[in-house]
Coordinates of C-alpha atoms and ligand atoms in Angstrom, one line a residue:
M1 CA -213.4 -60.4 57.2
T2 CA -211.8 -58.6 60.0
N3 CA -212.2 -54.9 59.3
N4 CA -211.0 -52.9 62.3
N5 CA -208.3 -50.3 62.9
Y6 CA -205.8 -52.7 64.2
V7 CA -203.0 -54.1 62.0
R8 CA -201.5 -57.3 63.4
I9 CA -197.7 -57.5 63.2
F10 CA -196.6 -60.9 62.1
D11 CA -192.9 -61.1 62.5
T12 CA -190.9 -63.6 60.3
T13 CA -187.4 -62.7 61.2
L14 CA -186.9 -66.2 62.6
R15 CA -188.3 -67.8 59.5
D16 CA -188.1 -65.9 56.3
G17 CA -185.3 -63.7 57.8
E18 CA -183.2 -66.4 59.3
Q19 CA -183.7 -68.9 56.5
S20 CA -182.1 -66.8 54.0
P21 CA -178.6 -67.8 53.3
G22 CA -176.3 -65.8 55.4
A23 CA -178.3 -65.2 58.6
T24 CA -178.0 -68.2 60.8
M25 CA -178.6 -67.9 64.5
T26 CA -178.0 -70.5 67.2
S27 CA -181.1 -71.7 69.1
A28 CA -180.1 -69.7 72.2
E29 CA -180.0 -66.5 69.9
K30 CA -183.4 -67.3 68.2
L31 CA -184.9 -67.7 71.7
E32 CA -183.5 -64.2 72.8
V33 CA -184.8 -62.6 69.7
A34 CA -188.3 -64.2 70.1
H35 CA -188.3 -62.9 73.8
N36 CA -187.5 -59.4 72.4
L37 CA -190.1 -59.6 69.8
A38 CA -192.8 -60.4 72.4
R39 CA -191.5 -57.5 74.5
L40 CA -191.7 -55.3 71.4
G41 CA -195.5 -56.3 71.1
V42 CA -195.6 -58.2 67.9
D43 CA -198.9 -60.2 67.6
V44 CA -197.5 -63.2 65.8
I45 CA -193.9 -64.7 65.8
E46 CA -193.3 -67.2 63.0
A47 CA -190.5 -69.1 64.9
G48 CA -189.3 -71.2 62.0
F49 CA -189.7 -74.0 59.5
P50 CA -189.6 -77.1 61.7
A51 CA -189.4 -79.5 58.8
A52 CA -186.0 -78.0 57.8
S53 CA -184.2 -80.1 60.4
P54 CA -184.5 -81.4 63.8
D55 CA -182.6 -78.4 65.1
D56 CA -185.1 -76.1 63.5
L57 CA -188.0 -78.1 65.0
E58 CA -186.4 -78.0 68.4
A59 CA -185.8 -74.2 68.2
V60 CA -189.5 -73.5 67.4
R61 CA -190.6 -76.0 70.1
R62 CA -188.6 -74.0 72.8
I63 CA -189.8 -70.6 71.6
A64 CA -193.4 -72.1 71.7
L65 CA -193.0 -73.3 75.2
E66 CA -191.0 -70.3 76.7
V67 CA -192.0 -67.3 74.8
G68 CA -195.5 -68.5 73.7
N69 CA -196.7 -68.9 77.2
Q70 CA -195.4 -66.0 79.2
A71 CA -193.2 -63.9 77.1
G72 CA -192.4 -60.3 78.1
A73 CA -196.2 -59.7 77.8
E74 CA -198.0 -57.7 80.5
S75 CA -201.4 -59.2 79.9
E76 CA -202.5 -62.5 78.6
A77 CA -204.0 -60.9 75.6
K78 CA -200.4 -59.9 74.6
I79 CA -199.0 -63.3 74.6
P80 CA -197.9 -63.8 71.0
V81 CA -199.2 -66.4 68.6
I82 CA -196.4 -68.9 67.6
A83 CA -196.5 -69.9 64.1
G84 CA -194.6 -72.6 62.4
L85 CA -194.3 -72.8 58.5
A86 CA -195.3 -76.0 56.7
R87 CA -195.3 -77.1 53.0
A88 CA -198.7 -78.4 52.1
N89 CA -198.0 -82.1 53.0
K90 CA -198.8 -84.2 56.0
S91 CA -195.2 -84.7 57.2
D92 CA -194.4 -81.0 57.3
I93 CA -197.7 -80.1 58.9
D94 CA -197.2 -82.8 61.6
K95 CA -193.7 -81.4 62.3
A96 CA -195.0 -77.9 62.4
W97 CA -197.7 -79.0 65.0
E98 CA -195.3 -81.0 67.0
A99 CA -193.2 -77.7 67.4
V100 CA -195.8 -75.1 68.1
Q101 CA -198.5 -77.2 70.1
G102 CA -196.8 -76.1 73.4
A103 CA -197.7 -72.4 72.9
K104 CA -200.8 -70.9 74.4
H105 CA -201.8 -69.7 70.9
P106 CA -200.3 -72.0 68.3
R107 CA -200.7 -71.5 64.6
I108 CA -200.0 -73.7 61.6
H109 CA -199.0 -71.7 58.4
T110 CA -199.1 -73.7 55.3
F111 CA -198.5 -72.7 51.7
L112 CA -198.7 -73.9 48.1
A113 CA -197.8 -72.0 45.0
T114 CA -200.6 -70.6 42.7
S115 CA -198.8 -68.9 39.9
A116 CA -198.7 -70.5 36.5
I117 CA -195.0 -70.4 36.4
H118 CA -194.7 -72.1 39.9
M119 CA -197.3 -74.7 39.2
K120 CA -195.8 -75.7 35.9
H121 CA -192.1 -75.7 36.8
K122 CA -191.8 -76.2 40.4
L123 CA -194.9 -78.2 41.6
K124 CA -195.6 -79.9 38.2
M125 CA -199.2 -79.9 39.2
D126 CA -202.5 -78.8 37.3
P127 CA -204.4 -75.9 38.8
E128 CA -207.2 -78.5 39.8
E129 CA -204.7 -80.6 41.7
V130 CA -203.4 -77.4 43.5
V131 CA -207.1 -76.6 44.5
Q132 CA -207.6 -80.1 45.8
R133 CA -204.2 -80.3 47.8
V134 CA -205.0 -76.9 49.4
S135 CA -208.4 -78.1 50.4
E136 CA -207.0 -81.3 52.0
M137 CA -203.9 -79.9 53.7
V138 CA -205.7 -76.9 55.2
A139 CA -208.3 -79.3 56.6
Y140 CA -205.5 -81.6 57.8
A141 CA -203.9 -78.7 59.6
K142 CA -207.2 -77.5 61.0
S143 CA -207.8 -81.0 62.5
L144 CA -204.7 -80.5 64.6
C145 CA -204.7 -76.7 65.3
D146 CA -207.6 -74.3 65.5
D147 CA -205.6 -71.4 64.0
V148 CA -204.5 -72.0 60.4
E149 CA -202.9 -69.6 58.0
F150 CA -202.8 -70.3 54.4
S151 CA -200.5 -68.6 51.6
P152 CA -200.7 -69.0 47.9
E153 CA -197.0 -68.7 47.1
D154 CA -196.2 -66.2 44.3
A155 CA -199.6 -64.7 44.7
G156 CA -198.2 -61.5 43.1
R157 CA -197.8 -63.3 39.8
S158 CA -200.9 -65.5 40.2
D159 CA -204.2 -65.1 38.2
P160 CA -206.5 -63.3 40.6
E161 CA -209.5 -65.3 39.5
F162 CA -207.6 -68.5 40.2
L163 CA -206.6 -67.0 43.7
Y164 CA -210.4 -66.4 44.6
V165 CA -211.0 -70.1 44.0
V166 CA -208.0 -71.3 46.0
L167 CA -208.6 -68.9 48.8
G168 CA -212.2 -69.7 48.9
E169 CA -211.3 -73.5 49.3
A170 CA -208.9 -72.5 52.1
I171 CA -211.6 -70.7 53.9
K172 CA -214.0 -73.7 53.5
S173 CA -211.4 -75.9 54.9
G174 CA -210.8 -73.8 58.0
A175 CA -208.2 -71.3 57.4
T176 CA -208.7 -68.1 59.4
T177 CA -205.8 -66.0 57.9
L178 CA -205.1 -65.6 54.1
N179 CA -201.7 -64.4 53.5
I180 CA -200.9 -63.0 50.1
P181 CA -197.2 -63.1 49.3
D182 CA -195.5 -61.2 46.7
T183 CA -192.8 -63.8 46.7
V184 CA -190.5 -62.4 44.2
G185 CA -191.1 -58.7 44.9
Y186 CA -192.6 -58.2 41.5
T187 CA -195.7 -56.1 41.9
T188 CA -196.2 -52.3 42.1
P189 CA -198.2 -50.6 44.9
D190 CA -201.1 -50.0 42.5
E191 CA -201.2 -53.5 41.4
F192 CA -200.9 -54.9 44.9
Y193 CA -203.7 -52.6 46.1
K194 CA -206.0 -54.0 43.3
L195 CA -205.0 -57.6 44.1
I196 CA -205.7 -57.3 47.8
K197 CA -209.0 -55.4 47.1
G198 CA -210.1 -58.0 44.6
I199 CA -209.4 -60.8 47.1
V200 CA -211.3 -58.9 49.9
E201 CA -214.4 -58.4 47.6
N202 CA -214.3 -61.5 45.6
T203 CA -213.2 -64.5 47.6
P204 CA -216.1 -66.8 48.4
G205 CA -216.8 -67.0 52.2
M206 CA -214.8 -63.8 53.0
R207 CA -216.4 -62.7 56.3
E208 CA -215.7 -61.2 59.7
G209 CA -213.1 -63.4 61.4
I210 CA -211.0 -64.0 58.3
T211 CA -207.9 -61.8 58.4
V212 CA -206.2 -60.9 55.0
S213 CA -202.5 -60.6 55.4
V214 CA -199.7 -59.2 53.2
H215 CA -196.1 -60.5 52.8
C216 CA -193.9 -58.6 50.4
H217 CA -190.2 -59.0 49.2
D218 CA -188.0 -56.0 48.3
D219 CA -186.5 -57.1 45.1
L220 CA -187.6 -53.9 43.5
G221 CA -187.4 -51.8 46.5
M222 CA -191.2 -51.7 46.8
A223 CA -191.8 -54.1 49.8
T224 CA -193.0 -51.3 52.2
A225 CA -195.0 -49.4 49.7
N226 CA -196.6 -52.6 48.6
T227 CA -197.5 -53.7 52.1
L228 CA -198.9 -50.2 53.0
A229 CA -201.0 -50.4 49.7
G230 CA -202.2 -53.8 50.8
I231 CA -203.2 -52.5 54.2
R232 CA -205.1 -49.6 52.6
A233 CA -206.9 -52.2 50.5
G234 CA -208.2 -54.0 53.6
A235 CA -205.3 -56.3 54.9
R236 CA -205.2 -56.3 58.7
Q237 CA -202.0 -58.5 59.1
A238 CA -198.5 -57.5 57.8
E239 CA -195.7 -59.9 57.6
V240 CA -192.4 -58.3 58.2
T241 CA -189.0 -58.8 59.5
I242 CA -186.6 -56.7 61.6
N243 CA -184.2 -54.6 59.5
G244 CA -186.0 -56.2 56.5
I245 CA -183.8 -59.2 56.4
G246 CA -184.9 -62.1 54.2
E247 CA -184.4 -63.9 50.9
R248 CA -182.5 -62.0 48.2
A249 CA -183.3 -58.2 48.8
G250 CA -185.2 -59.1 51.9
N251 CA -188.6 -58.9 53.3
T252 CA -190.6 -55.8 54.3
S253 CA -189.1 -54.2 57.3
L254 CA -191.2 -54.1 60.4
E255 CA -189.8 -50.8 61.6
E256 CA -190.7 -49.1 58.3
V257 CA -194.3 -50.3 58.2
V258 CA -195.0 -49.6 61.9
M259 CA -193.5 -46.0 61.8
A260 CA -195.3 -45.3 58.5
L261 CA -198.6 -46.2 60.1
K262 CA -197.6 -44.1 63.3
T263 CA -196.1 -41.2 61.6
R264 CA -198.8 -40.8 59.0
H265 CA -201.8 -41.9 61.3
P266 CA -204.0 -39.3 59.8
V267 CA -203.6 -40.9 56.4
F268 CA -204.1 -44.6 57.5
G269 CA -206.0 -44.2 60.6
L270 CA -204.7 -47.5 61.7
D271 CA -202.7 -48.7 65.0
T272 CA -200.4 -51.5 65.8
G273 CA -199.4 -53.0 69.2
I274 CA -195.7 -52.2 68.8
D275 CA -193.7 -50.3 71.5
T276 CA -191.8 -48.3 68.9
R277 CA -189.2 -47.2 71.5
Q278 CA -187.7 -50.6 71.3
L279 CA -187.1 -50.6 67.5
S280 CA -183.5 -49.4 67.6
R281 CA -182.4 -51.9 70.4
I282 CA -184.0 -55.0 68.6
S283 CA -182.4 -53.8 65.2
K284 CA -179.0 -53.9 66.8
L285 CA -179.6 -57.2 68.5
V286 CA -180.7 -58.8 65.2
S287 CA -177.7 -57.3 63.3
N288 CA -175.2 -58.4 66.0
Y289 CA -176.6 -62.0 66.0
T290 CA -176.8 -62.4 62.2
G291 CA -173.7 -60.4 61.3
I292 CA -175.8 -58.6 58.8
V293 CA -174.9 -54.9 59.1
V294 CA -177.7 -52.3 58.8
Q295 CA -176.9 -49.8 56.2
P296 CA -176.3 -46.2 57.6
N297 CA -179.0 -44.7 55.4
K298 CA -181.6 -47.4 56.3
A299 CA -185.0 -45.7 57.1
I300 CA -185.7 -45.6 60.9
V301 CA -182.8 -47.8 62.3
G302 CA -179.7 -46.7 60.2
S303 CA -177.1 -44.9 62.0
N304 CA -177.8 -41.8 59.8
A305 CA -181.5 -42.0 60.1
F306 CA -181.6 -39.2 62.7
A307 CA -178.2 -37.5 62.0
H308 CA -178.8 -34.1 60.5
E309 CA -175.2 -33.4 59.4
A310 CA -175.4 -31.0 56.6
G311 CA -174.8 -27.5 57.7
I312 CA -178.1 -26.2 56.5
H313 CA -180.1 -28.9 58.0
Q314 CA -178.4 -28.4 61.4
D315 CA -179.2 -24.7 61.3
G316 CA -182.7 -25.4 60.5
M317 CA -182.8 -28.1 63.3
L318 CA -181.6 -25.8 65.9
K319 CA -184.2 -23.3 65.0
H320 CA -187.0 -25.8 65.2
Q321 CA -186.8 -29.6 65.5
T322 CA -189.7 -30.1 63.2
T323 CA -188.1 -28.4 60.1
Y324 CA -186.3 -31.7 59.0
E325 CA -187.5 -34.3 61.6
I326 CA -190.7 -36.1 61.0
M327 CA -190.3 -38.5 63.8
R328 CA -188.5 -37.9 67.2
P329 CA -185.4 -40.1 67.7
E330 CA -186.6 -41.1 71.2
D331 CA -189.8 -42.6 69.5
V332 CA -187.7 -45.3 67.9
G333 CA -185.4 -45.5 70.9
V334 CA -182.5 -43.6 69.6
N335 CA -181.1 -41.9 72.6
Q336 CA -179.1 -38.9 71.7
T337 CA -177.7 -38.0 75.1
K338 CA -174.1 -37.7 74.5
L339 CA -172.4 -37.7 77.9
V340 CA -173.9 -40.5 80.0
L341 CA -171.4 -41.9 82.4
G342 CA -167.8 -41.2 83.2
K343 CA -164.8 -42.9 85.0
H344 CA -166.4 -42.0 88.4
S345 CA -169.9 -43.3 88.0
G346 CA -170.9 -46.1 90.1
R347 CA -172.8 -49.5 89.9
H348 CA -176.0 -47.7 90.7
A349 CA -175.8 -45.2 88.0
L350 CA -174.8 -48.0 85.5
R351 CA -177.7 -50.1 86.6
A352 CA -180.1 -47.2 86.4
R353 CA -178.8 -46.3 82.8
L354 CA -179.0 -49.8 81.5
A355 CA -182.5 -50.1 83.0
E356 CA -183.6 -47.0 81.1
L357 CA -182.2 -48.5 77.9
G358 CA -184.3 -51.7 78.5
H359 CA -181.6 -54.0 79.9
S360 CA -182.4 -55.5 83.3
L361 CA -179.4 -57.3 84.6
D362 CA -179.2 -59.6 87.6
D363 CA -176.3 -59.0 90.1
V364 CA -173.9 -61.3 88.4
E365 CA -174.5 -59.7 85.1
L366 CA -174.1 -56.3 86.6
D367 CA -170.8 -57.2 88.0
Q368 CA -169.7 -58.4 84.5
A369 CA -171.0 -55.2 82.8
F370 CA -169.5 -53.1 85.4
A371 CA -166.1 -54.5 85.0
R372 CA -166.2 -54.0 81.3
F373 CA -167.6 -50.4 82.0
K374 CA -164.6 -49.6 84.2
E375 CA -162.1 -51.0 81.7
L376 CA -163.6 -48.8 79.1
A377 CA -163.8 -45.8 81.3
D378 CA -160.0 -45.9 81.8
R379 CA -159.5 -45.7 78.1
K380 CA -162.4 -43.4 77.1
K381 CA -163.3 -40.2 78.9
F382 CA -167.1 -40.2 78.2
I383 CA -169.3 -43.3 77.8
T384 CA -172.3 -42.8 75.8
D385 CA -175.5 -44.9 75.4
L386 CA -174.1 -46.3 72.1
D387 CA -171.0 -47.4 74.0
L388 CA -173.1 -49.1 76.6
E389 CA -175.2 -50.9 74.0
A390 CA -172.0 -52.2 72.4
V391 CA -170.6 -53.4 75.6
I392 CA -173.9 -55.2 76.4
A393 CA -173.9 -56.7 73.0
D394 CA -170.4 -57.8 73.4
E395 CA -170.7 -59.3 76.9
F396 CA -174.2 -60.8 76.7
Y397 CA -175.5 -61.2 73.1
K398 CA -173.0 -63.9 72.2
P399 CA -172.9 -67.6 72.1
R400 CA -171.5 -69.7 74.8
D401 CA -167.6 -69.2 75.0
V402 CA -166.2 -72.5 73.5
Y403 CA -163.1 -70.6 72.7
L404 CA -162.2 -67.4 74.7
L405 CA -159.8 -64.7 74.0
N406 CA -157.1 -64.7 76.7
G407 CA -154.5 -62.5 75.2
L408 CA -153.5 -60.9 71.9
Q409 CA -150.2 -59.2 70.9
V410 CA -149.7 -57.7 67.5
T411 CA -146.9 -56.0 65.7
C412 CA -147.6 -54.3 62.6
G413 CA -146.7 -51.2 60.3
T414 CA -144.3 -50.6 57.5
M415 CA -141.3 -52.2 59.1
G416 CA -141.5 -56.1 58.9
M417 CA -144.3 -58.6 58.5
P418 CA -147.4 -58.0 60.6
T419 CA -147.2 -60.8 63.3
A420 CA -149.9 -61.7 65.9
T421 CA -149.5 -63.9 69.0
V422 CA -152.9 -65.2 70.1
R423 CA -153.9 -66.9 73.5
L424 CA -157.2 -68.7 73.6
R425 CA -158.8 -70.6 76.4
G426 CA -160.3 -73.8 74.9
P427 CA -163.4 -75.8 75.9
D428 CA -161.1 -78.2 77.8
G429 CA -159.9 -75.2 80.0
V430 CA -156.5 -75.4 78.5
V431 CA -154.9 -72.2 77.2
H432 CA -153.4 -72.5 73.7
T433 CA -150.9 -70.0 72.2
H434 CA -150.0 -69.6 68.7
A435 CA -148.2 -67.0 66.6
A436 CA -148.7 -66.3 62.9
M437 CA -147.7 -63.8 60.2
G438 CA -150.2 -62.3 57.8
T439 CA -150.7 -59.6 55.1
G440 CA -151.9 -57.3 57.9
P441 CA -152.7 -57.4 61.7
V442 CA -156.2 -58.9 61.2
D443 CA -155.0 -61.5 58.7
A444 CA -152.2 -62.5 61.1
T445 CA -154.5 -62.6 64.1
Y446 CA -157.1 -64.8 62.2
K447 CA -154.4 -67.1 60.9
A448 CA -153.2 -67.7 64.5
I449 CA -156.8 -68.2 65.7
N450 CA -157.4 -70.7 62.9
A451 CA -154.3 -72.7 63.9
I452 CA -155.6 -73.0 67.3
V453 CA -159.3 -73.7 66.7
N454 CA -159.0 -75.7 63.4
A455 CA -162.5 -75.1 62.3
P456 CA -162.4 -74.9 58.5
C457 CA -164.4 -71.9 57.3
T458 CA -164.4 -69.0 54.7
L459 CA -164.5 -65.4 55.9
L460 CA -167.3 -64.1 53.7
E461 CA -167.6 -60.5 55.2
F462 CA -165.6 -58.3 57.6
N463 CA -167.0 -54.8 58.7
I464 CA -165.6 -52.3 61.0
H465 CA -166.9 -49.1 62.2
A466 CA -166.5 -46.6 65.0
I467 CA -169.4 -46.5 67.3
T468 CA -169.1 -42.8 68.3
E469 CA -167.1 -39.9 66.9
G470 CA -163.7 -39.1 68.5
I471 CA -160.2 -40.9 68.2
D472 CA -160.9 -42.9 71.4
A473 CA -164.1 -44.4 70.0
L474 CA -165.0 -48.0 70.4
G475 CA -164.6 -50.0 67.3
E476 CA -167.3 -52.5 66.4
V477 CA -166.5 -55.4 64.2
T478 CA -169.1 -57.7 62.5
V479 CA -167.9 -60.7 60.5
R480 CA -169.8 -63.5 58.5
I481 CA -168.2 -66.9 58.2
Q482 CA -169.2 -70.1 56.2
G483 CA -168.3 -73.5 57.6
R484 CA -166.7 -75.8 55.2
N485 CA -168.0 -78.9 57.1
G486 CA -171.2 -79.6 55.1
H487 CA -173.5 -78.1 57.9
T488 CA -176.4 -77.1 55.8
T489 CA -180.1 -76.0 56.1
M490 CA -183.1 -76.3 53.6
D491 CA -185.0 -73.3 52.3
A492 CA -188.8 -74.0 52.6
Q493 CA -189.7 -72.6 49.2
S494 CA -186.8 -73.5 46.8
E495 CA -186.2 -76.7 48.7
V496 CA -182.5 -76.0 48.2
E497 CA -179.9 -77.0 50.8
Y498 CA -177.4 -74.4 51.4
P499 CA -174.4 -74.0 53.7
R500 CA -175.1 -72.2 57.0
V501 CA -173.4 -68.8 57.6
Y502 CA -172.5 -67.5 61.0
G503 CA -172.3 -64.0 62.1
G504 CA -169.9 -62.6 64.9
H505 CA -169.7 -59.4 66.7
G506 CA -166.9 -57.6 68.7
A507 CA -166.4 -54.3 70.3
D508 CA -163.2 -52.8 71.8
T509 CA -161.4 -49.6 71.7
D510 CA -158.5 -51.6 70.1
I511 CA -159.8 -52.6 66.8
I512 CA -157.6 -55.7 66.4
V513 CA -159.0 -57.0 69.7
A514 CA -162.6 -56.2 68.4
S515 CA -161.6 -58.1 65.2
A516 CA -160.5 -61.2 67.1
K517 CA -163.5 -61.1 69.4
A518 CA -165.9 -61.0 66.3
Y519 CA -164.1 -63.9 64.7
I520 CA -164.0 -66.1 67.8
N521 CA -167.7 -65.3 68.3
A522 CA -168.6 -66.5 64.8
L523 CA -166.4 -69.7 65.2
N524 CA -168.0 -70.5 68.5
K525 CA -171.4 -70.3 66.9
L526 CA -170.2 -72.6 64.1
I527 CA -168.8 -75.2 66.6
I528 CA -172.0 -75.0 68.9
A529 CA -174.4 -75.3 65.9
Q530 CA -172.6 -78.3 64.7
T531 CA -172.6 -79.8 68.2
E532 CA -176.2 -79.1 68.7
S533 CA -177.1 -80.8 65.4
R534 CA -178.4 -84.2 66.1
E535 CA -176.8 -85.2 62.7
Y536 CA -173.4 -85.2 64.3
A537 CA -172.6 -87.5 67.2
V538 CA -169.2 -85.9 67.7
N539 CA -168.5 -82.5 66.2
D540 CA -165.9 -82.3 63.5
F541 CA -163.3 -80.6 65.7
G542 CA -163.1 -83.4 68.2
V543 CA -164.3 -80.9 70.8
M544 CA -166.4 -82.4 73.5
L545 CA -168.9 -79.8 74.7
G546 CA -170.9 -79.8 78.0
Ligands
KIV601 O1 -192.6 -65.1 50.2 C1 -193.2 -66.3 50.3 O2 -194.0 -66.6 49.3 C2 -193.2 -66.9 51.6 C3 -194.5 -67.8 51.9 C4 -193.9 -69.2 52.6 C5 -195.3 -67.2 52.7 O3 -192.4 -66.7 52.3
ZN602 ZN1 -191.2 -64.8 51.9

């Protein structure tokens, strides 16, 4: 087996993360995330589950072609592997291969459950049949692709002796990565350490060139601890997601594992290829795209992770930074510069600051960003990095504008019914105006938008927060909506079809404008996704999109 000091980071944000109900991204967003993952320095990008739908296959294919060949990589060695997930059957494996074969380094990742509970109730297969299927399907995947990964699903609850047999067969059939998932987040760090050590020591055929990988879920809050325990036991690939998004309580979070290995280097003696200064930015990107808000106290990327607010802590911090800080904020890309730019800053200053934050804009984009910046500077005295990030997210990290906010007027308060008049430019270029009353200004605004767009959906979540302190702060709104049009996707493991959920993001000093933008953003995604879907010749809204 591979036993060096390098831990490969296998990112599954676009598969296990995106596939979980409530985190749908459009194909353009997936591509943008994949580019950013490559820039971050991940070794493997699991780009999706191509058998889920033709859209999913197409999204993986584009990532394989575009990111899997040049990426943001500086050298050829850094071009990431692009993996596609497949259940252990020929049809899934063919689709995964069709999707990833355009990458310079393609990988097929196939899986089959090995726990007694899954074999009996889900697969309805005997252990002997499971061994046989693994052997045949890994060999089939190997006949197409040189790089094959195999996962015994629910390994955390599988009989270790049985795992040695199954994994030994997978090696014999050509798998070079053996990924050990704690699918339901059940094991403890001690147990997982023993499981991985046992696999490393007892699997027939284990040798140099075979990588043991770990893939943990966070149902009991032990995903990161289990992943690190598995790495200590000899695993040299960690399967993770940005912000820990994923099924139920989520997957192991990339930023936690990477920063634990870096911060406690003397304990682990292991390295990754991740540029940790990009962690904060990519965390925001994924949060904005999915609409899944990062909790303030989330390790590494939460907004409070580096805020030492309690008086006693602040006093200690001023005396010496290391009293309460085990990592420097700049190491994860949290820039604490307060005053960045002001009303009189010019285009050059804006371009330079954005470049320092990792955004290289072309001239047209810079014009767009500068116009937003000036507008904001008229309303807000000092513009910070956080404001700039929000403006960039608002302007650029959004779907195509099917509907665009063209004007908004709201009356609210204690005297009379809250009323909103909304003007939207539609895909046909026509400006539509509608007025509605509601229980509050947001309700009235959303009702007016609904009347124009007519895309049946349910608002699942609405979040608002101030980006910086001060009464002139930008308000940031994220929403999640679920279409009522039957647009679904299939989960690879449970094989359950569930409705897609779309996230939207908006930022403005006027929180009702931010709320409107976030909602329109999510509706645009819903419309685009439905139009992109090959299942629909014409979308439900009668809108012809270019
Ligand atoms: O959690 C799991 O078992 C998985 C496998 C498909 C690797 O996601
Ligand atoms: Zn998983």
